[in-house]
CSV table of C-alpha atoms in Angstrom, one decimal:
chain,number,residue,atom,x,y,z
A,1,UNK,CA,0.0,0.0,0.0
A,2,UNK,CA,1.1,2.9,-0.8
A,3,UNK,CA,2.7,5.5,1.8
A,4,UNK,CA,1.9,9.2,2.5
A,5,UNK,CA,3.1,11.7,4.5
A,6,UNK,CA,1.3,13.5,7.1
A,7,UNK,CA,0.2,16.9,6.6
A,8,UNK,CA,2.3,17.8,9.6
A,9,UNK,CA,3.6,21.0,8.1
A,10,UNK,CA,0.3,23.1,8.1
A,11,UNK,CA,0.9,25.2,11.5
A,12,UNK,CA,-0.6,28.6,9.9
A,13,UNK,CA,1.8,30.6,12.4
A,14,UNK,CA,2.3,33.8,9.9
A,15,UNK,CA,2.4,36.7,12.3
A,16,UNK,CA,0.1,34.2,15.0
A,17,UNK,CA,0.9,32.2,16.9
A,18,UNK,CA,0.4,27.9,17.9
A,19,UNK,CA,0.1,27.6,22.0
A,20,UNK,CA,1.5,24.7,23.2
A,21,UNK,CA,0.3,24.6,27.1
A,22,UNK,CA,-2.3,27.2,28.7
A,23,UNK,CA,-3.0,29.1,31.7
A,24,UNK,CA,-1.6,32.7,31.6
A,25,UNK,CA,0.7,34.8,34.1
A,26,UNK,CA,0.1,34.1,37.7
A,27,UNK,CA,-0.2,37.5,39.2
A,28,UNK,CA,2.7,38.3,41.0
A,29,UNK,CA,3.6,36.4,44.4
A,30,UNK,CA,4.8,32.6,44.8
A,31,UNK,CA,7.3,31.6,41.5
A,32,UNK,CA,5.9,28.4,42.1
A,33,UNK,CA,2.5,29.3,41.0
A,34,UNK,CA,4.0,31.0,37.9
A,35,UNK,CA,3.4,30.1,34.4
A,36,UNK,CA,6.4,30.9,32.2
A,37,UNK,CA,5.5,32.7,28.9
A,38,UNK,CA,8.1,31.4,26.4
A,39,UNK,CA,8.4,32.4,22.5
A,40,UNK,CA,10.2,29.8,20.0
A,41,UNK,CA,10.9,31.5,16.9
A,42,UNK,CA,10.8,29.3,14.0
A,43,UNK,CA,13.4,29.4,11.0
A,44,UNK,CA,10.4,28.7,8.7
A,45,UNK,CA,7.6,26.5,8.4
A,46,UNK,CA,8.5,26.0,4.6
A,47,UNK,CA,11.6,23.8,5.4
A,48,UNK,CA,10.3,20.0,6.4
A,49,UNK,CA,12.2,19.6,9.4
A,50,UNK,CA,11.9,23.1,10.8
A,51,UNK,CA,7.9,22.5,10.3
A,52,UNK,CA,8.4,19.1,12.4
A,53,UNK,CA,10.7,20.6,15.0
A,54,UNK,CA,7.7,23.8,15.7
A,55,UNK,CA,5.3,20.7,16.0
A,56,UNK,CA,7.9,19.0,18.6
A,57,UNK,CA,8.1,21.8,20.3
A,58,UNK,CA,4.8,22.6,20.7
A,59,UNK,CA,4.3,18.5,21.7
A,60,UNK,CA,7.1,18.8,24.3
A,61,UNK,CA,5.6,22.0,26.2
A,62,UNK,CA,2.4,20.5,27.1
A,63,UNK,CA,4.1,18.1,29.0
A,64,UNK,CA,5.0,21.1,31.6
A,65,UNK,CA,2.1,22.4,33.7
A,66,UNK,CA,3.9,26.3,34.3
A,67,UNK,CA,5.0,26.3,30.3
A,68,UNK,CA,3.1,28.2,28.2
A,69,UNK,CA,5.0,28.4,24.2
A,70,UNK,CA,3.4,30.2,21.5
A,71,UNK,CA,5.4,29.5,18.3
A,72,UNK,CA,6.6,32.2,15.6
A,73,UNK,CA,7.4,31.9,12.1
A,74,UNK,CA,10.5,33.3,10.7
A,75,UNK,CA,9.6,32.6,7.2
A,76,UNK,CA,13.0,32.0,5.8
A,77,UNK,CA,13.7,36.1,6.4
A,78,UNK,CA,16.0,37.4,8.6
A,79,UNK,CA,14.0,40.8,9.0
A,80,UNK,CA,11.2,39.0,9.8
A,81,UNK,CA,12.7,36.9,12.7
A,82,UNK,CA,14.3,39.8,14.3
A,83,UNK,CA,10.8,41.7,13.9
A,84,UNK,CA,9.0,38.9,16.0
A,85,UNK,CA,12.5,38.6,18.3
A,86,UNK,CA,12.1,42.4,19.0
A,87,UNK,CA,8.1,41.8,19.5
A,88,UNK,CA,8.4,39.0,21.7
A,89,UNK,CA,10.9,41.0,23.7
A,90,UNK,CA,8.3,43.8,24.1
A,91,UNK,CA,5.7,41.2,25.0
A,92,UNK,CA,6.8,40.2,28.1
A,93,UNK,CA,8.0,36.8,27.4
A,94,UNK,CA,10.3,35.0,30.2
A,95,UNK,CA,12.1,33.3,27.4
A,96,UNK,CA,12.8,33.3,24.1
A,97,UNK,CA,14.4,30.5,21.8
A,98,UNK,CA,15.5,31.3,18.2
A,99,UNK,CA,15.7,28.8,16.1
A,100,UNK,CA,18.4,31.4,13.7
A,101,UNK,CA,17.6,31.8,9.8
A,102,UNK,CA,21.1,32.9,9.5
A,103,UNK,CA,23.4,33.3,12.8
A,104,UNK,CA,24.8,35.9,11.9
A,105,UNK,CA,22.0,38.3,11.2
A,106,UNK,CA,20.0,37.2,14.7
A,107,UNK,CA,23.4,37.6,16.8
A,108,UNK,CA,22.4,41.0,18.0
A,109,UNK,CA,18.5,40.6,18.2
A,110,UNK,CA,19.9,37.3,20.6
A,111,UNK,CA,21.6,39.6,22.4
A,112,UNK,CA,18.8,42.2,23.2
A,113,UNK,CA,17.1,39.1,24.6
A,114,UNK,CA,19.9,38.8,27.3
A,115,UNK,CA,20.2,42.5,27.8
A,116,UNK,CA,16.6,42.4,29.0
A,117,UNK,CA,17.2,39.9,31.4
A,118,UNK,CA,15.8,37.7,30.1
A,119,UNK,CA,16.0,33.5,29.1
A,120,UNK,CA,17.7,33.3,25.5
A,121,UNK,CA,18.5,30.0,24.3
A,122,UNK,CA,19.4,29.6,20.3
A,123,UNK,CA,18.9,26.1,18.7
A,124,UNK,CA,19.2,24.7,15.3
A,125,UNK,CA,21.1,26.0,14.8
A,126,UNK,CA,23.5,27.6,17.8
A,127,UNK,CA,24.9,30.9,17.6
A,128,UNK,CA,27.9,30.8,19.6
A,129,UNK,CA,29.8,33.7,21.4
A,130,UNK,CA,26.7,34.9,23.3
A,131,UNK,CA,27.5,35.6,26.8
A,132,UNK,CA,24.5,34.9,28.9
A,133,UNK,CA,22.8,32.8,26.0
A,134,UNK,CA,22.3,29.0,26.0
A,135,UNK,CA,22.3,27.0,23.2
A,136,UNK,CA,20.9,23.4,22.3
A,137,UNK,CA,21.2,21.5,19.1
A,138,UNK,CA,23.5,18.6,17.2
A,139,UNK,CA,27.0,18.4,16.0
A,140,UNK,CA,26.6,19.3,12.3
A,141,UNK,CA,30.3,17.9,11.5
A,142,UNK,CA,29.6,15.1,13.1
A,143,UNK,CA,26.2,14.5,11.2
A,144,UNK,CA,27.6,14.9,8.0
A,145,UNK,CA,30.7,13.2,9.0
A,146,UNK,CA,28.5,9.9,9.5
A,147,UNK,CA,27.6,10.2,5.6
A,148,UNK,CA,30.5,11.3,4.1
A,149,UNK,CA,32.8,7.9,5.9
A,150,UNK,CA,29.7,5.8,4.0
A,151,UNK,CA,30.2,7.4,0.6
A,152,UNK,CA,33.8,7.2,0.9
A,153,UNK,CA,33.4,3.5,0.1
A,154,UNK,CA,29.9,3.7,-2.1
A,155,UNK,CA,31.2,7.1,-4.6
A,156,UNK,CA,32.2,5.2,-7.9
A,157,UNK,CA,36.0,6.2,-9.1
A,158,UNK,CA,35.9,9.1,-11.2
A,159,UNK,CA,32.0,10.2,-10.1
A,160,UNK,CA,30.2,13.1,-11.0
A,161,UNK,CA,29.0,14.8,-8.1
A,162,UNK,CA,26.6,17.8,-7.1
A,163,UNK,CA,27.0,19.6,-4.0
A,164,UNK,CA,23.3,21.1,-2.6
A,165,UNK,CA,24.1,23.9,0.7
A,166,UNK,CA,22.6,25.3,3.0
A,167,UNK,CA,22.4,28.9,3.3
A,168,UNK,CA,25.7,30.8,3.5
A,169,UNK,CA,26.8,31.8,6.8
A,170,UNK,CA,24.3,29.1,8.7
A,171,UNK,CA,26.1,26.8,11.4
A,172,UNK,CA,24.9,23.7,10.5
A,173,UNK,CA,25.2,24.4,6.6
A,174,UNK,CA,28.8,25.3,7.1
A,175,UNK,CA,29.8,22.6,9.4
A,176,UNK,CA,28.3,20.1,7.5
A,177,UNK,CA,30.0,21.7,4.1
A,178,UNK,CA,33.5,21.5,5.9
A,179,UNK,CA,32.6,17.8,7.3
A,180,UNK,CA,32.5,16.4,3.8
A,181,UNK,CA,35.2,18.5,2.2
A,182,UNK,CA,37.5,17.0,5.1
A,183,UNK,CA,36.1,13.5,4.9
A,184,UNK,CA,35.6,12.8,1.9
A,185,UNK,CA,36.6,15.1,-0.8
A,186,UNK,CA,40.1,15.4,0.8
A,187,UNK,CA,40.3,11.5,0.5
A,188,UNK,CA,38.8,11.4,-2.9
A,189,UNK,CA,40.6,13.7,-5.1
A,190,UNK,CA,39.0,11.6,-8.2
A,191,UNK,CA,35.3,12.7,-7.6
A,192,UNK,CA,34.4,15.4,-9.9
A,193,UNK,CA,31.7,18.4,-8.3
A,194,UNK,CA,30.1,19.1,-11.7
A,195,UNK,CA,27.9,21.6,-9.6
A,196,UNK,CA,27.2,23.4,-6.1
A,197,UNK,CA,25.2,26.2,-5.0
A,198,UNK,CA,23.2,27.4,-2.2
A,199,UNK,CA,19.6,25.5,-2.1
A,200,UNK,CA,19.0,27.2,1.5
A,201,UNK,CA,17.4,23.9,2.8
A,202,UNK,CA,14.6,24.8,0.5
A,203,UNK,CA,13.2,21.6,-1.8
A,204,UNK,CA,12.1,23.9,-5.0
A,205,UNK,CA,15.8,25.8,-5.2
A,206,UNK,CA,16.9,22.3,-5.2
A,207,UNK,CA,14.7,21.8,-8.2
A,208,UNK,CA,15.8,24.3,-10.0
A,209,UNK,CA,19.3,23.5,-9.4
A,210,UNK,CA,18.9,20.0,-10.5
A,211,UNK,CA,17.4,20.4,-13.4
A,212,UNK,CA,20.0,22.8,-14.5
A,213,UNK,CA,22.8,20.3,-13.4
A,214,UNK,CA,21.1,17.1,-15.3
A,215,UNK,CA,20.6,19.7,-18.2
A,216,UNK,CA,24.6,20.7,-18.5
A,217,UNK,CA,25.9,17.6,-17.6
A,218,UNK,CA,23.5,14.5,-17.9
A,219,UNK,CA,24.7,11.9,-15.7
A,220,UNK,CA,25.5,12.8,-12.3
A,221,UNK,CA,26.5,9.8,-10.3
A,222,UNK,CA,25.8,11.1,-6.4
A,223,UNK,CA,24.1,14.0,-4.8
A,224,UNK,CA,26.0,15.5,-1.6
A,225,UNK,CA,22.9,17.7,0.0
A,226,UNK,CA,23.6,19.5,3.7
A,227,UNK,CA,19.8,18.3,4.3
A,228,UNK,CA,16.7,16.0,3.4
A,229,UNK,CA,14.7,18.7,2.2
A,230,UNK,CA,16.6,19.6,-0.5
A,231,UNK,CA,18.0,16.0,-1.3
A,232,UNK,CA,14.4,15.3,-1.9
A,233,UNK,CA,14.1,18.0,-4.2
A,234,UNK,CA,17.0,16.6,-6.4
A,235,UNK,CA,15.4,13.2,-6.5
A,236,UNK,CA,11.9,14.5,-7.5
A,237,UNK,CA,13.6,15.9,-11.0
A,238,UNK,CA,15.4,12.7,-11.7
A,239,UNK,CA,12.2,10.7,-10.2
A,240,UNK,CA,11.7,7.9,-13.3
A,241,UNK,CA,14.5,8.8,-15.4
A,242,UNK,CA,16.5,5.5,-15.5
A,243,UNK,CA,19.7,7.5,-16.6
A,244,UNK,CA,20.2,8.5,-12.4
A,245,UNK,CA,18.5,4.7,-11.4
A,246,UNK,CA,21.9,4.0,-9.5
A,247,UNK,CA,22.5,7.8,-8.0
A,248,UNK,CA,23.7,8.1,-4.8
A,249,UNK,CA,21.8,10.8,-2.3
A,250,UNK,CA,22.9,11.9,1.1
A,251,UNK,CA,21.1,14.2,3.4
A,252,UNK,CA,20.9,15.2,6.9
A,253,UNK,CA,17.4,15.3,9.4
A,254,UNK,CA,16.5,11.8,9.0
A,255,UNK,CA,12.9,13.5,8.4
A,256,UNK,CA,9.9,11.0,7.6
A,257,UNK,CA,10.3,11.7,4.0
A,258,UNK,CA,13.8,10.6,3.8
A,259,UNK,CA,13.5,7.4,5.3
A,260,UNK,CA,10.4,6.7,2.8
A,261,UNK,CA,12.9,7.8,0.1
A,262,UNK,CA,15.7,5.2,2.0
A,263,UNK,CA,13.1,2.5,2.1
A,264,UNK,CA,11.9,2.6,-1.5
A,265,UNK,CA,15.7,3.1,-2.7
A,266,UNK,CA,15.6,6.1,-4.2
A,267,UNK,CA,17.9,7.9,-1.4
A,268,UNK,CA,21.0,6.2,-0.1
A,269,UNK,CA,21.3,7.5,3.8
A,270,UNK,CA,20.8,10.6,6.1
A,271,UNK,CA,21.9,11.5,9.6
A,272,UNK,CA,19.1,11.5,12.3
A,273,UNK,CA,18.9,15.0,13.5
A,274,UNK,CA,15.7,13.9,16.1
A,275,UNK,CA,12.8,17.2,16.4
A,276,UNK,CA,11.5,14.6,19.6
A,277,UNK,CA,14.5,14.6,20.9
A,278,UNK,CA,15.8,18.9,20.1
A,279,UNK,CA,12.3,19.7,21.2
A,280,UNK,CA,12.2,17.6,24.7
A,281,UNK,CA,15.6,18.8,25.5
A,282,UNK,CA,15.1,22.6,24.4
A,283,UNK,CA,11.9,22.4,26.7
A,284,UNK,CA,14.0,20.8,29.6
A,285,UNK,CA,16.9,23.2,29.1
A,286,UNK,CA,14.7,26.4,29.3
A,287,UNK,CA,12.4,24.7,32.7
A,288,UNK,CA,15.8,24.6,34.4
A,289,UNK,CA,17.0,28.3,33.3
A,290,UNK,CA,13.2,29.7,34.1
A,291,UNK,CA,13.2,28.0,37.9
A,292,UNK,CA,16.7,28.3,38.4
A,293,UNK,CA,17.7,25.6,38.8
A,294,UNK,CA,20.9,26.1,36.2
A,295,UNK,CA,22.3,29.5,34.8
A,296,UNK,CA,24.1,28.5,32.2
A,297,UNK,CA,22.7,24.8,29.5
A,298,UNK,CA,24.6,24.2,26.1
A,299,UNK,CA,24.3,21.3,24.9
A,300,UNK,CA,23.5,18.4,22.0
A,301,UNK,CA,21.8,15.8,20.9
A,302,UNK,CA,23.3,12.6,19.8
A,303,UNK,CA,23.9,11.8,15.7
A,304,UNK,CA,22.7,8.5,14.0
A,305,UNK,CA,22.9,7.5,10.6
A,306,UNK,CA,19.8,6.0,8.5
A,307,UNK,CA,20.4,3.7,5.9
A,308,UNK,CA,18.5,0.8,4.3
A,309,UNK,CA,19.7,-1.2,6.9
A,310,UNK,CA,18.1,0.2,10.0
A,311,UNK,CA,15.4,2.6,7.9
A,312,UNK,CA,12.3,0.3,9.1
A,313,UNK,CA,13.1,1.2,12.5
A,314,UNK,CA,12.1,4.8,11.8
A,315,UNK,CA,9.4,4.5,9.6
A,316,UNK,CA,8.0,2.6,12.7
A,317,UNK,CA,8.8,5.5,14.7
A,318,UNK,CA,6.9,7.9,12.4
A,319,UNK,CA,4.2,5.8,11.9
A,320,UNK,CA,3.5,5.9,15.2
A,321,UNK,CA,3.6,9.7,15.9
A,322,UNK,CA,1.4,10.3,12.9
A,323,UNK,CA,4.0,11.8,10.1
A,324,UNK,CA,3.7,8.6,8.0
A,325,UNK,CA,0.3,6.9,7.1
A,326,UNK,CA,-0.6,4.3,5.4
């Protein structure tokens, strides 16, 4: 029977908001009567695993009884996520965590949280450097690292490659782009990169890309994407063409589409970068900070590589949290 993703992407959080737990502000008096306002700030809901991490998030607060989250949504523009950083600011939230469009660009909107005393936590990813600011997320070099020791040994000799990134000046695009220049690409001075450009995680600039690539230089023998949304867009171009039958795709998120893609063939392996797992962590990290009971949280969660070997296991998993139906 055929699969079908969940329509787990439509949050509708342009300029509103999703709550995740209610109750409103105690009024003054006992902290442990208090119900913590906290703002996440969402890269953007058009990018499959931000979409699942906003869900996460929002899954992982109702678990807390003084949490309430209302979730924001950056829409892939960096004036609009300092806009809703500056409003959330102004709104009296306890804490805010940014999930950054580009690091960079948020760096000084993260730290006008901190300057109003407040809870600032960046994640997904970090922006390091923040004094007062907590971070939680993966190790991108590790998480590309995983893939790039696999293809070392599945790249044919002489291969045409394409190279999809993230957006210029992200953490994880960067770290990830370094990962496999180091691990692979160092080690493998006979693979060819017939193309590269910046997708910026987005599934229809990796569209566009692809087709130009298969246009130029027909067969392309493996596709080195920073992340499964825009590994997915590659395959979709090439989807029934038996010219790219045997192409090799690598991605990072381990989102429900990619392991469908792992399972049916068509994509060779990502790196498990777990929303259930950033999201209950993020949620943890910020409890502590809010009661006090640390002052300082940065920290990761752990990298594991997907391949048609182990991909049932997850297709389980999202199965039975709803992203994959039958």
């Amino acid at each position: 029977m055929k699969k079908y993703l969940a329509a787990f992407m439509a949050l509708a959080m342009a300029a509103t908001a999703l709550t995740g737990c209610g109750g409103g502000d105690s009024a003054g008096g006992d902290d442990s009567n208090k119900t913590y306002k906290v703002a996440y700030i969402a890269r953007a809901q058009s990018d499959s695993f931000a979409a699942w991490l906003a869900n996460e998030m929002v899954a992982a607060a109702d678990k807390y009884d003084d949490i309430e989250l209302k979730v924001f949504d950056g829409q892939a523009d960096d004036a609009k996520e300092n806009a809703a950083i500056e409003n959330a600011i102004a709104n009296g939230y306890d804490a805010i965590i940014v999930q950054p469009n580009n690091g960079e660009a948020q760096r000084p909107y993260v730290e006008k949280i901190v300057q109003a005393g407040l809870v600032a936590i960046t994640t997904n990813s970090r922006i390091e450097g923040i004094e007062g600011a907590s971070s939680v997320d993966a190790d991108p070099y590790n998480q590309a690292q995983v893939n790039a020791e696999l293809a070392l040994t599945q790249v044919p000799e002489n291969a045409k490659v394409v190279v999809l990134k993230g957006p210029s000046g992200n953490f994880h695009a960067d770290q990830r782009r370094i990962a496999w220049q180091e691990v692979f690409f160092d080690q493998r001075p006979d693979v060819q990169i017939v193309g590269e450009d910046f997708a910026n995680w987005n599934k229809d600039e990796a569209m566009a890309l692809m087709e130009d690539w298969t246009t130029a230089h027909g067969k392309i023998d493996a596709v080195i994407s920073m992340n499964d949304n825009m590994a997915a867009g590659a395959l979709e171009v090439v989807k029934g063409n038996p010219t790219y039958k045997d192409m090799l795709v690598y991605g990072v998120d381990g989102t429900a589409e990619a392991c469908l893609l792992i399972q049916d063939g068509s994509m060779t392996s990502t790196c498990l970068q777990s929303a259930i797992d950033l999201a209950a962590l993020n949620l943890d990290t910020v409890h502590k900070l809010l009661t006090g009971e640390e002052t300082q949280i940065d920290t990761d969660i752990e990298e594991v590589l997907i391949t048609a070997d182990n991909v049932d296991e997850y297709v389980e998993m999202y199965k039975k949290n709803g992203q994959i139906t039958e």
